[in-house]
Coordinates of C-alpha atoms and ligand atoms in Angstrom, one line a residue:
X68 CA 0.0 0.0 0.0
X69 CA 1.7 3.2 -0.9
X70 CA 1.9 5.9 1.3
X71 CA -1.1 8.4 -0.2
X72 CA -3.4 5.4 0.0
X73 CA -2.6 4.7 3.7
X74 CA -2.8 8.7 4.6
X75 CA -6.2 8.3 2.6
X76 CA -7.3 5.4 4.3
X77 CA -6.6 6.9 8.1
X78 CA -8.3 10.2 7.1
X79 CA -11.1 8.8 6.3
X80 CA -11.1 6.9 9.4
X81 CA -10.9 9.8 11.1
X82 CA -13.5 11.1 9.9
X83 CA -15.7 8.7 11.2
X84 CA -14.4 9.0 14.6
X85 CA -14.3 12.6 15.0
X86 CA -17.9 14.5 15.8
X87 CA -18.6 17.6 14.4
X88 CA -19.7 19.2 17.6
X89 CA -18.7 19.7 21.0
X90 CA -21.4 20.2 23.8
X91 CA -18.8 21.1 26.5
X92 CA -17.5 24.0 24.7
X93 CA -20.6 24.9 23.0
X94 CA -22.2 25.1 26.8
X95 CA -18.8 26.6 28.0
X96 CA -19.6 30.2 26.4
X97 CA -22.4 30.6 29.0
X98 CA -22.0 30.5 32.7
X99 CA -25.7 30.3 33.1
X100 CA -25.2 26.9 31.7
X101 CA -22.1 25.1 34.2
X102 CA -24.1 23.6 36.2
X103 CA -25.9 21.7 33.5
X104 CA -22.5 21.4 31.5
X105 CA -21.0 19.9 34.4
X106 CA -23.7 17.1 34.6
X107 CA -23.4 16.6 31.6
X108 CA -20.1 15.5 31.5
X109 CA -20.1 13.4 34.8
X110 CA -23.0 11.6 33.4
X111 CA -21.0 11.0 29.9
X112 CA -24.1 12.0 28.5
X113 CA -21.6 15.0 26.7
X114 CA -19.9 11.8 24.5
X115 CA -23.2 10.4 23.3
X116 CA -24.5 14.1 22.3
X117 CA -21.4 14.5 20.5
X118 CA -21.5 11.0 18.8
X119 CA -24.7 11.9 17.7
X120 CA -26.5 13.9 14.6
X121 CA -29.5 15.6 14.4
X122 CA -30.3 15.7 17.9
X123 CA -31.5 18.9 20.2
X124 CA -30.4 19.7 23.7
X125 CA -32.8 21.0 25.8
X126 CA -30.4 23.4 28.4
X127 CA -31.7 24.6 31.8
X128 CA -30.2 27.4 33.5
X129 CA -28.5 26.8 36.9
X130 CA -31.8 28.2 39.1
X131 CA -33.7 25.6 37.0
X132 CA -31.4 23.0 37.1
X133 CA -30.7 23.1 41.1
X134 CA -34.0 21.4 42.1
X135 CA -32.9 18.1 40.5
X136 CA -29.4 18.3 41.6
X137 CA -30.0 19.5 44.9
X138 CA -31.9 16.9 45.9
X139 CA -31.1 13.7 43.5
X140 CA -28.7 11.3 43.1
X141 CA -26.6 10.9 40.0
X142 CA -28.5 8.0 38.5
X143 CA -31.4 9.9 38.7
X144 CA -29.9 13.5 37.4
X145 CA -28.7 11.7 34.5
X146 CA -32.4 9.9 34.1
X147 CA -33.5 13.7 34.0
X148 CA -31.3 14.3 31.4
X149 CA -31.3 12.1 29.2
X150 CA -35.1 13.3 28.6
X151 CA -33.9 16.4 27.6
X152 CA -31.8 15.2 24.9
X153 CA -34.2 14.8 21.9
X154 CA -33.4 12.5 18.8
X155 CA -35.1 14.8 16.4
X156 CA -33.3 18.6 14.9
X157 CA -35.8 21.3 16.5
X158 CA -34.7 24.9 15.9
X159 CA -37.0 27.9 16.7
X160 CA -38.8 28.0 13.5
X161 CA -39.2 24.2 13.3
X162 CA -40.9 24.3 16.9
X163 CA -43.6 27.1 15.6
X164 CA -44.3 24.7 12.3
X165 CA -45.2 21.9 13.9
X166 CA -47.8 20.0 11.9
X167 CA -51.1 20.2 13.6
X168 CA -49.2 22.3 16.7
X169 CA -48.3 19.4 18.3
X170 CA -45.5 16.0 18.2
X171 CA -44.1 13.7 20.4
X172 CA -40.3 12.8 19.6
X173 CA -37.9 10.2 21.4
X174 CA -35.2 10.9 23.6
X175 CA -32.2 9.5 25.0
X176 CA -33.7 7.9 27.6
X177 CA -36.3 5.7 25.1
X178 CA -32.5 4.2 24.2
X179 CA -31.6 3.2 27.0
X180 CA -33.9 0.4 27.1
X181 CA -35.6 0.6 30.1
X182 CA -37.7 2.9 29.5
X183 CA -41.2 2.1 29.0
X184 CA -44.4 2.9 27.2
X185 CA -44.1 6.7 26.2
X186 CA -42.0 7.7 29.5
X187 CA -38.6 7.9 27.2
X188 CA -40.6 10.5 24.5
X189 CA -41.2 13.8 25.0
X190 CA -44.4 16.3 23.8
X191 CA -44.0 19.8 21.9
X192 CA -47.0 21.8 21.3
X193 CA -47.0 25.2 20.0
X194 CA -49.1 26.7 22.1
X195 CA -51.2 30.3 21.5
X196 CA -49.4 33.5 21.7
X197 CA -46.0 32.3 20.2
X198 CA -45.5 29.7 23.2
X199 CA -43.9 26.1 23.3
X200 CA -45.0 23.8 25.2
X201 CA -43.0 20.4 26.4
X202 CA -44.1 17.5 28.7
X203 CA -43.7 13.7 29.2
X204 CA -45.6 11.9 26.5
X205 CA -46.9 9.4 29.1
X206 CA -50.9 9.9 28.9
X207 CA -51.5 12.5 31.4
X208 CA -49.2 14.0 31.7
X209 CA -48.9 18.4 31.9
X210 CA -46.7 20.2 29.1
X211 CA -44.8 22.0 32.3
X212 CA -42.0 22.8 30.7
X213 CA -41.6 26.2 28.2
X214 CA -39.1 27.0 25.6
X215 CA -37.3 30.3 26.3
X216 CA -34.7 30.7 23.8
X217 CA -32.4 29.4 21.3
X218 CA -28.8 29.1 22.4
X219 CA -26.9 28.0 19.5
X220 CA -27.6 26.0 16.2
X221 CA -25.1 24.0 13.8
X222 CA -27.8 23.2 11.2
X223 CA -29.2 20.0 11.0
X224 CA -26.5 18.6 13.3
X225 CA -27.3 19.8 16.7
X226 CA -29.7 22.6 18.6
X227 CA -29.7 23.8 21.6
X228 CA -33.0 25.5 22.7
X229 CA -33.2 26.7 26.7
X230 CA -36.1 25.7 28.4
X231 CA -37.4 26.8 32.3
X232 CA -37.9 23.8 34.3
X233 CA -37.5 20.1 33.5
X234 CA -39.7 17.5 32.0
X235 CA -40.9 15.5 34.4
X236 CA -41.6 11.8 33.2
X237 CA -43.9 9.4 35.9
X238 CA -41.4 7.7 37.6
X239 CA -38.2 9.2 36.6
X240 CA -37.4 10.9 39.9
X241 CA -37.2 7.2 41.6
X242 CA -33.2 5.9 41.7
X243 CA -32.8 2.5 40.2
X244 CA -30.7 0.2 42.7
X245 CA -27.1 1.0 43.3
X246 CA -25.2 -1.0 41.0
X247 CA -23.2 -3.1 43.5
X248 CA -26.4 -4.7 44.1
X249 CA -26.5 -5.4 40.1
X250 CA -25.7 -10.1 40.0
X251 CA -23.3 -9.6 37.5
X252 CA -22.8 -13.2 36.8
X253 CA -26.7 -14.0 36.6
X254 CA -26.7 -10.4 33.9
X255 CA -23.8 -12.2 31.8
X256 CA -25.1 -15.5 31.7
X257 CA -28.6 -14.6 31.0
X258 CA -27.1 -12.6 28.2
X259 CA -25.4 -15.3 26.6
X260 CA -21.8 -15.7 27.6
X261 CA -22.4 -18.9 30.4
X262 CA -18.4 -19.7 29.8
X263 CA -17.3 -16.0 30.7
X264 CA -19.5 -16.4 33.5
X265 CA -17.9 -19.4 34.9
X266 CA -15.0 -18.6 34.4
X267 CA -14.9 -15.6 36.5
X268 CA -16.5 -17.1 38.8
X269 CA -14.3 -20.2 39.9
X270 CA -11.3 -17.7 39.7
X271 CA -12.8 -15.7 41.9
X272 CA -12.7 -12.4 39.9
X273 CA -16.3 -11.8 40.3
X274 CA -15.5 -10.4 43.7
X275 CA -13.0 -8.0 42.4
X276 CA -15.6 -7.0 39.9
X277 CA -18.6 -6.3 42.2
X278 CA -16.3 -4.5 44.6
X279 CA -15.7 -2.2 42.1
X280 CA -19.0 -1.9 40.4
X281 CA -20.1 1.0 42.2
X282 CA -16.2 2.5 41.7
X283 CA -16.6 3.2 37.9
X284 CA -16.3 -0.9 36.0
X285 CA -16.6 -1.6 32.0
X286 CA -17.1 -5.5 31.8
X287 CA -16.5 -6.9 27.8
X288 CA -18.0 -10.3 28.6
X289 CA -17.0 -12.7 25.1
X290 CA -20.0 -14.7 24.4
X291 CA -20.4 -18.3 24.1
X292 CA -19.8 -18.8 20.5
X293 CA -16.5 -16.7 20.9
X294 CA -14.8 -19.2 22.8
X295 CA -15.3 -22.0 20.5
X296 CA -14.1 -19.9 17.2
X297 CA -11.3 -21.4 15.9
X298 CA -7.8 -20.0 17.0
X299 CA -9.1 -19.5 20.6
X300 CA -5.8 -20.4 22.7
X301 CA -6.8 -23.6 24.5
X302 CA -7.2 -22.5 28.4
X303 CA -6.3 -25.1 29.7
X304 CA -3.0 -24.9 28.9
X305 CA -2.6 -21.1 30.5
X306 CA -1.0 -21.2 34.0
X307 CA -3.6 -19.5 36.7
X308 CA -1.7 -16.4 36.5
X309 CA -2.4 -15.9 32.6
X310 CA -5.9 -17.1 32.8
X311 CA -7.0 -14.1 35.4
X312 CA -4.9 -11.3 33.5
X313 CA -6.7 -12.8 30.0
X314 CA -10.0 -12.5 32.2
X315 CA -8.7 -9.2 33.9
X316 CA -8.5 -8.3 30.2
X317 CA -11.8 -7.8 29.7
X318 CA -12.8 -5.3 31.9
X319 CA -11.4 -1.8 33.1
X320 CA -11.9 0.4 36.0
X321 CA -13.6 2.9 34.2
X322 CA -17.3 3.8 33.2
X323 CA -17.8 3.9 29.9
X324 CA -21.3 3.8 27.5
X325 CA -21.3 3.7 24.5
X326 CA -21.2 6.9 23.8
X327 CA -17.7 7.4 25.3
X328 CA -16.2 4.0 23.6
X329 CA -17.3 6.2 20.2
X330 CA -16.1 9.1 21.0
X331 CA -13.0 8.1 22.5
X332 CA -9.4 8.2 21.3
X333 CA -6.6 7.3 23.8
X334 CA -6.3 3.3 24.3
X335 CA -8.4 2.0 27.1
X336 CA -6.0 0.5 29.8
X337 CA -7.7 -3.0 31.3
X338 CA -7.8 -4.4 34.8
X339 CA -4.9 -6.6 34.0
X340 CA -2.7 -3.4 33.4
X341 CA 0.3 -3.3 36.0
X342 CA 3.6 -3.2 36.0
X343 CA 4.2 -6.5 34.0
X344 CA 2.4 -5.1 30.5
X345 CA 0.1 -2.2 29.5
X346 CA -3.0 -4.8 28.6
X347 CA -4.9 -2.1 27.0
X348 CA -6.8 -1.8 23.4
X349 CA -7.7 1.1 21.2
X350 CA -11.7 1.1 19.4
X351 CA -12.8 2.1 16.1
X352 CA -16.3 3.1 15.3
X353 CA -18.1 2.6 11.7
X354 CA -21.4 3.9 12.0
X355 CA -23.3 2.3 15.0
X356 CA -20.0 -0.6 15.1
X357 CA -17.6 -0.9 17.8
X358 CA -15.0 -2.8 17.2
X359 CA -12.3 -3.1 20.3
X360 CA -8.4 -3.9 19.1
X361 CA -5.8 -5.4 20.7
X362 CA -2.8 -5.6 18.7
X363 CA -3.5 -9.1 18.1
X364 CA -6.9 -10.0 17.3
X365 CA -10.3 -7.3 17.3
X366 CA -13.5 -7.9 18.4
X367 CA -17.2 -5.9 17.6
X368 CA -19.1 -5.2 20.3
X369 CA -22.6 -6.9 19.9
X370 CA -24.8 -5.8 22.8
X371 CA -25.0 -3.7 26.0
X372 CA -26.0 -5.8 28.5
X373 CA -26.2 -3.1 31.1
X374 CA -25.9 0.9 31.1
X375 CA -26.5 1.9 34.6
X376 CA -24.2 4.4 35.8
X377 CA -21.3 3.8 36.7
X378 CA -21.7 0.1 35.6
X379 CA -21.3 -0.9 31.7
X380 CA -21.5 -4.3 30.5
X381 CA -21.1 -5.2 26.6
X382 CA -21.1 -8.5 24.9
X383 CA -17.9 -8.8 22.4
X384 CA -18.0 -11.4 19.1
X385 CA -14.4 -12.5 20.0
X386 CA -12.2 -13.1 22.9
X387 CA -9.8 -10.4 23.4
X388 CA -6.2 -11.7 23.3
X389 CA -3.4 -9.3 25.0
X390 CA -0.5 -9.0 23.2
X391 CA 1.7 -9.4 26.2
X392 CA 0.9 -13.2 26.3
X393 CA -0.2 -13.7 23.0
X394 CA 2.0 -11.9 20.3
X395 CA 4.7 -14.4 18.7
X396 CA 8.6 -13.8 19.5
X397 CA 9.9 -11.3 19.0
X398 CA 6.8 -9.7 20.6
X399 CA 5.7 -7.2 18.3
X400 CA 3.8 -5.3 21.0
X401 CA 2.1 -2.6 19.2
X402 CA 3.3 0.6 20.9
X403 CA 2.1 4.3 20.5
X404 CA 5.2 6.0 21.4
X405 CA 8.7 5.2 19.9
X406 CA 10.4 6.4 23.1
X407 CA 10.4 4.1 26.2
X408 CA 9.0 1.4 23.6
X409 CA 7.7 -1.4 26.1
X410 CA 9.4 -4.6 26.3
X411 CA 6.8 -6.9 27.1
X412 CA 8.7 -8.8 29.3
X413 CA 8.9 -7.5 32.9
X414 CA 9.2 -9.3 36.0
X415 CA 6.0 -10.4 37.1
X416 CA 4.7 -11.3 33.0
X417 CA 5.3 -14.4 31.3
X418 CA 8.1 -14.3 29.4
X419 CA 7.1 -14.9 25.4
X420 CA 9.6 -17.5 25.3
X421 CA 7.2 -19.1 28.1
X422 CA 4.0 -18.1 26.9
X423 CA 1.6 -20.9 25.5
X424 CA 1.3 -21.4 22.0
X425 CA -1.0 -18.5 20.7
X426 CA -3.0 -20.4 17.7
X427 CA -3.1 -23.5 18.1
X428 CA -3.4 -25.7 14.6
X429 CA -6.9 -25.6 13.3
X430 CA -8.1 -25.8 9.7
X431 CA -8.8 -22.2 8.6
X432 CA -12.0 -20.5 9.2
X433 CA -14.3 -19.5 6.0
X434 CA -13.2 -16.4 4.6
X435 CA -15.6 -13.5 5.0
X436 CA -16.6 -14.1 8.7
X437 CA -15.1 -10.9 10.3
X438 CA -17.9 -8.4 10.7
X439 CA -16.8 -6.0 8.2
X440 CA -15.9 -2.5 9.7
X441 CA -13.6 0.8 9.3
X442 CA -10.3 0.8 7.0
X443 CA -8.7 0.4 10.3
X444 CA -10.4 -3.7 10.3
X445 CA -8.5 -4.6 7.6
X446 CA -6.7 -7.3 9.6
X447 CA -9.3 -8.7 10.3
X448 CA -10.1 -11.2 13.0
X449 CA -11.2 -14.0 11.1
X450 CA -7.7 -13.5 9.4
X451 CA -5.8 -13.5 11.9
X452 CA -6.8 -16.5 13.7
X453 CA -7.4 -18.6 10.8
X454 CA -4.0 -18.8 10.3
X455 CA -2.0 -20.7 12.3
X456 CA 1.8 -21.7 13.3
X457 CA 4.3 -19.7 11.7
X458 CA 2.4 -17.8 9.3
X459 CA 0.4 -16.4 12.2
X460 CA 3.2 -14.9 13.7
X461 CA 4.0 -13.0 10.4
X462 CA 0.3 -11.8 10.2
X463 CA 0.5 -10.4 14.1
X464 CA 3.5 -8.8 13.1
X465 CA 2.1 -7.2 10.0
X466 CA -0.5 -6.2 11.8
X467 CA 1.7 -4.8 14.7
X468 CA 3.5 -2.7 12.2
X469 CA 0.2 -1.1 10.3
X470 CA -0.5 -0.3 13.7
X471 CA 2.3 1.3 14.3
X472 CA 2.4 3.1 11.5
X473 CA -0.9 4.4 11.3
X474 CA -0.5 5.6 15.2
X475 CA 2.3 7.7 14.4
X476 CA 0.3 8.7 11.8
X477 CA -2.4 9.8 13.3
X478 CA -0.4 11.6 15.7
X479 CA 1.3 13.6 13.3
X480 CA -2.4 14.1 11.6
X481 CA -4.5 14.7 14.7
X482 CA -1.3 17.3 16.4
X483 CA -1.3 18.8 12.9
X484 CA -5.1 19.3 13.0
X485 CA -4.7 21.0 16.7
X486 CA -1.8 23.1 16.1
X487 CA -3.2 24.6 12.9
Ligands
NAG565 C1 -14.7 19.3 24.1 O1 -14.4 20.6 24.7 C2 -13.9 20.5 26.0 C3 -13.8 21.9 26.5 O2 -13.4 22.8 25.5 C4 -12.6 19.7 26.0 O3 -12.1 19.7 27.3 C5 -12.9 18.3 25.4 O4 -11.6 17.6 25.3 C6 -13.5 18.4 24.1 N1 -14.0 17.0 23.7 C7 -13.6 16.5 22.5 C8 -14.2 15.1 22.3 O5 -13.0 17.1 21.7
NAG566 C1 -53.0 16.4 11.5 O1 -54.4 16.4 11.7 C2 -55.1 15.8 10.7 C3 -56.6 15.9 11.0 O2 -56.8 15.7 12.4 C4 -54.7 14.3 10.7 O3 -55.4 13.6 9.7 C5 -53.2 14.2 10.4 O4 -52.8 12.8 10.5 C6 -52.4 15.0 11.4 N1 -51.0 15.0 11.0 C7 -50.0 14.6 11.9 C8 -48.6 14.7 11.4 O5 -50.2 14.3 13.1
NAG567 C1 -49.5 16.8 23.9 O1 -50.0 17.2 25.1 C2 -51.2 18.0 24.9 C3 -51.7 18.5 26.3 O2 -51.7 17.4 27.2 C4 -52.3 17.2 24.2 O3 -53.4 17.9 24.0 C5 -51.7 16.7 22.9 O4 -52.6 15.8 22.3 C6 -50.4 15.9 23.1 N1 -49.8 15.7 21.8 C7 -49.7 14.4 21.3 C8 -49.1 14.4 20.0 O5 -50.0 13.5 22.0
NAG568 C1 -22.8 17.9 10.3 O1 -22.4 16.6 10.6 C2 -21.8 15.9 9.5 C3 -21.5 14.5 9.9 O2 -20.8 14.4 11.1 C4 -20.5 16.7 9.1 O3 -20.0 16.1 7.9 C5 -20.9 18.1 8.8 O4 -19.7 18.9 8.5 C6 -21.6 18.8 9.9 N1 -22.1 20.1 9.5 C7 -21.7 21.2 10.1 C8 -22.3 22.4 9.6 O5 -20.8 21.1 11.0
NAG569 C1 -26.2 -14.4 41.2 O1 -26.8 -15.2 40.3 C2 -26.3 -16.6 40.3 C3 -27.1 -17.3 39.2 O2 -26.8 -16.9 38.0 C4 -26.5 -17.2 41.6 O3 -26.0 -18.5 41.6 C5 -25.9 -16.4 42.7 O4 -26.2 -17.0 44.0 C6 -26.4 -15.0 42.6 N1 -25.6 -14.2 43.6 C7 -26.2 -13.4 44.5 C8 -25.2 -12.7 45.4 O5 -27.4 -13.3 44.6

């Protein structure tokens, strides 16, 4: 691949990962607005807006805003505001041409899944006199909520429109159960992934995980079918300490939705990061498709099991294999910075030398079964593992190197897009 082709190629993959707006700043002009702004953020609710076209924010003033946050929890503040958020492009002049004076539009919170009925939608009417109503959809229900002004506009993208007091859904107000309270194991299991589930359990990082489900906790739970795709390493032949980092590998001590695994550009440092490896992975986003890469194989993120702040748990198509016990000699660890390149063989790790054999021999999978994704796919899972032996190691290492390369690349792209 020559050079303008790969520059070409990462561009465009750029693209697809950069948003055109920015609610922080857009919120950051106006003081009136921190409070909101603030929530925003905390909640992550900022990364889905900006993952998102067409869409209008509802803003409240601080005043406003203070009689949710003064008295709710976080769960429920970000409940609030998720109704606020509305799937649909409303600027002033759409609002006073609304056919028949009146509409009900989703919102985030319809998306989140457990919302129910109409209690995730919200109704407009233009009222007499000029006025805009807004109120839950939920049969009922008063429009107790009026539009005040328009706050900023990037057509067709995003709109932000104030409003006076928030819209009160039935029900919205109640906190769902803390998440340490949430069974993980019984969530992952009914979700498809019994193996992941027993496996955490009988090495006893289900603890670990609970414990820290109420801290911030990201849980990429492999299904069932990804443990018995060809090239799987064979577990049995992992020592204990390997098996809990490749399990430790599939979670991190951070909240993140889904709106944040889009938006989101630094690598993602896992649970089994220490001082023995960095165990981390970067994402790529193609449309609604998340695919998570690890230097060695990728994997698309199929469901979210739960979104329940600050607990996330997705279902992955693959099983995510860390480079630090996976990669073929010499370990081509993928790294993002030339200087203090990591040798991936510190004291507490597994040497490579010692590390089981990554693919064991297995005929080759049918061509075509990767789910097909960003330029950034191309080595594609299915690739990768249906080779095996030797010629695996030369396709990690290719790999490694396009990885490499289009890092740096992207350094060099994204610093020359901030420094301009
Ligand atoms: C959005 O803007 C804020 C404040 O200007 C900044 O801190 C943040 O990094 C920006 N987010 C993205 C995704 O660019
Ligand atoms: C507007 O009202 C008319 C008459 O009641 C109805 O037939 C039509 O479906 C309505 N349009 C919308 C978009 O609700
Ligand atoms: C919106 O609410 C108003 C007032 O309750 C109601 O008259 C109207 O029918 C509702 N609009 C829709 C589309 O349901
Ligand atoms: C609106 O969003 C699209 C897709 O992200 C982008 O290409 C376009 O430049 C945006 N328009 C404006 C005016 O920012
Ligand atoms: C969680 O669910 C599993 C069944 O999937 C059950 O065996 C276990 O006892 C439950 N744990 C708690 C603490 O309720």
């Amino acid at each position: 691949m020559g050079n303008h082709s790969l520059i070409l190629l990462l561009i465009l993959s750029i693209a697809t990962t950069i948003s055109a707006h920015n609610i922080t700043e857009i919120l950051s002009d106006n003081p009136d607005y921190s409070q909101y702004n603030n929530f925003l953020s905390q909640t992550k609710l900022a990364d889905e807006i900006n993952s998102r076209t067409t869409i209008t924010v509802l803003v409240l003033n601080n005043a406003a805003f203070s009689s949710i946050t003064s008295t709710h929890p976080l769960a429920v503040v970000k409940k609030v505001l998720s109704l606020l958020i509305l799937l649909d492009y409303f600027d002033n002049t759409k609002l006073h041409q609304i056919t028949n004076g009146t509409t009900l539009t989703t919102t985030l919170l319809q998306t989140t899944g457990n919302a129910q009925g109409n209690i995730g939608s919200v109704n407009i009417t233009d009222l007499k006199g000029g006025k805009v109503g807004f109120g839950s959809a939920a049969p009922g229900s008063k429009l107790d909520s009026s539009y005040t002004k328009s706050v900023k506009q990037i057509p067709y993208n995003i709109s932000v429109l104030e409003i006076n007091a928030p819209i009160i859904a039935p029900g919205i107000l109640t906190a769902p159960p803390p998440s340490s309270d949430v069974n993980i194991t019984a969530l992952i299991e009914k979700a498809g992934c019994k193996t992941f589930a027993s496996l955490i359990l009988s090495n006893g990082l289900i603890k670990t995980f609970q414990s820290a489900a109420d801290k911030g906790l990201t849980i990429f739970a492999p299904n069932d079918e990804a443990f018995k795709a060809h090239g799987v390493p064979d577990l049995s032949k992992l020592t204990n300490a390997e098996t809990v980092s490749l399990l430790q590998y599939h979670a991190a001590a951070k909240y993140l939705p889904i709106g944040s695994l889009k938006t989101n550009k630094d690598p993602i440092s896992s649970l089994a990061a220490n001082g023995a490896g960095k165990f981390d992975y970067t994402v790529s986003t193609a449309g609604d498709s998340v695919t998570l890469h690890t230097g060695v194989d990728s994997s698309r993120i199929a469901d979210t099991i739960l979104d329940a702040t600050p607990l996330s748990i997705y279902s992955v198509d693959s099983v995510l294999l860390p480079p630090e016990l996976f990669a073929t000699s010499p370990s081509p660890a993928p790294a993002p910075t030339p200087a203090g390149a990591p040798s991936p063989t510190p004291a507490s790790a597994p040497s490579p030398a010692d590390a089981p054999t990554p693919f064991p021999a297995s005929p080759p999978a049918p061509a075509g079964e990767s789910p097909d994704g960003s330029p950034a796919d191309a080595p594609s899972t299915a690739a990768e593992r249906s080779s095996s032996g030797k010629s695996a190691g030369v396709h990690v290492k290719a790999s490694a190197v396009l990885t490499i390369t289009v890092t740096a690349l992207s350094a060099f792209v994204i610093s020359s897009v901030f420094m301009s």
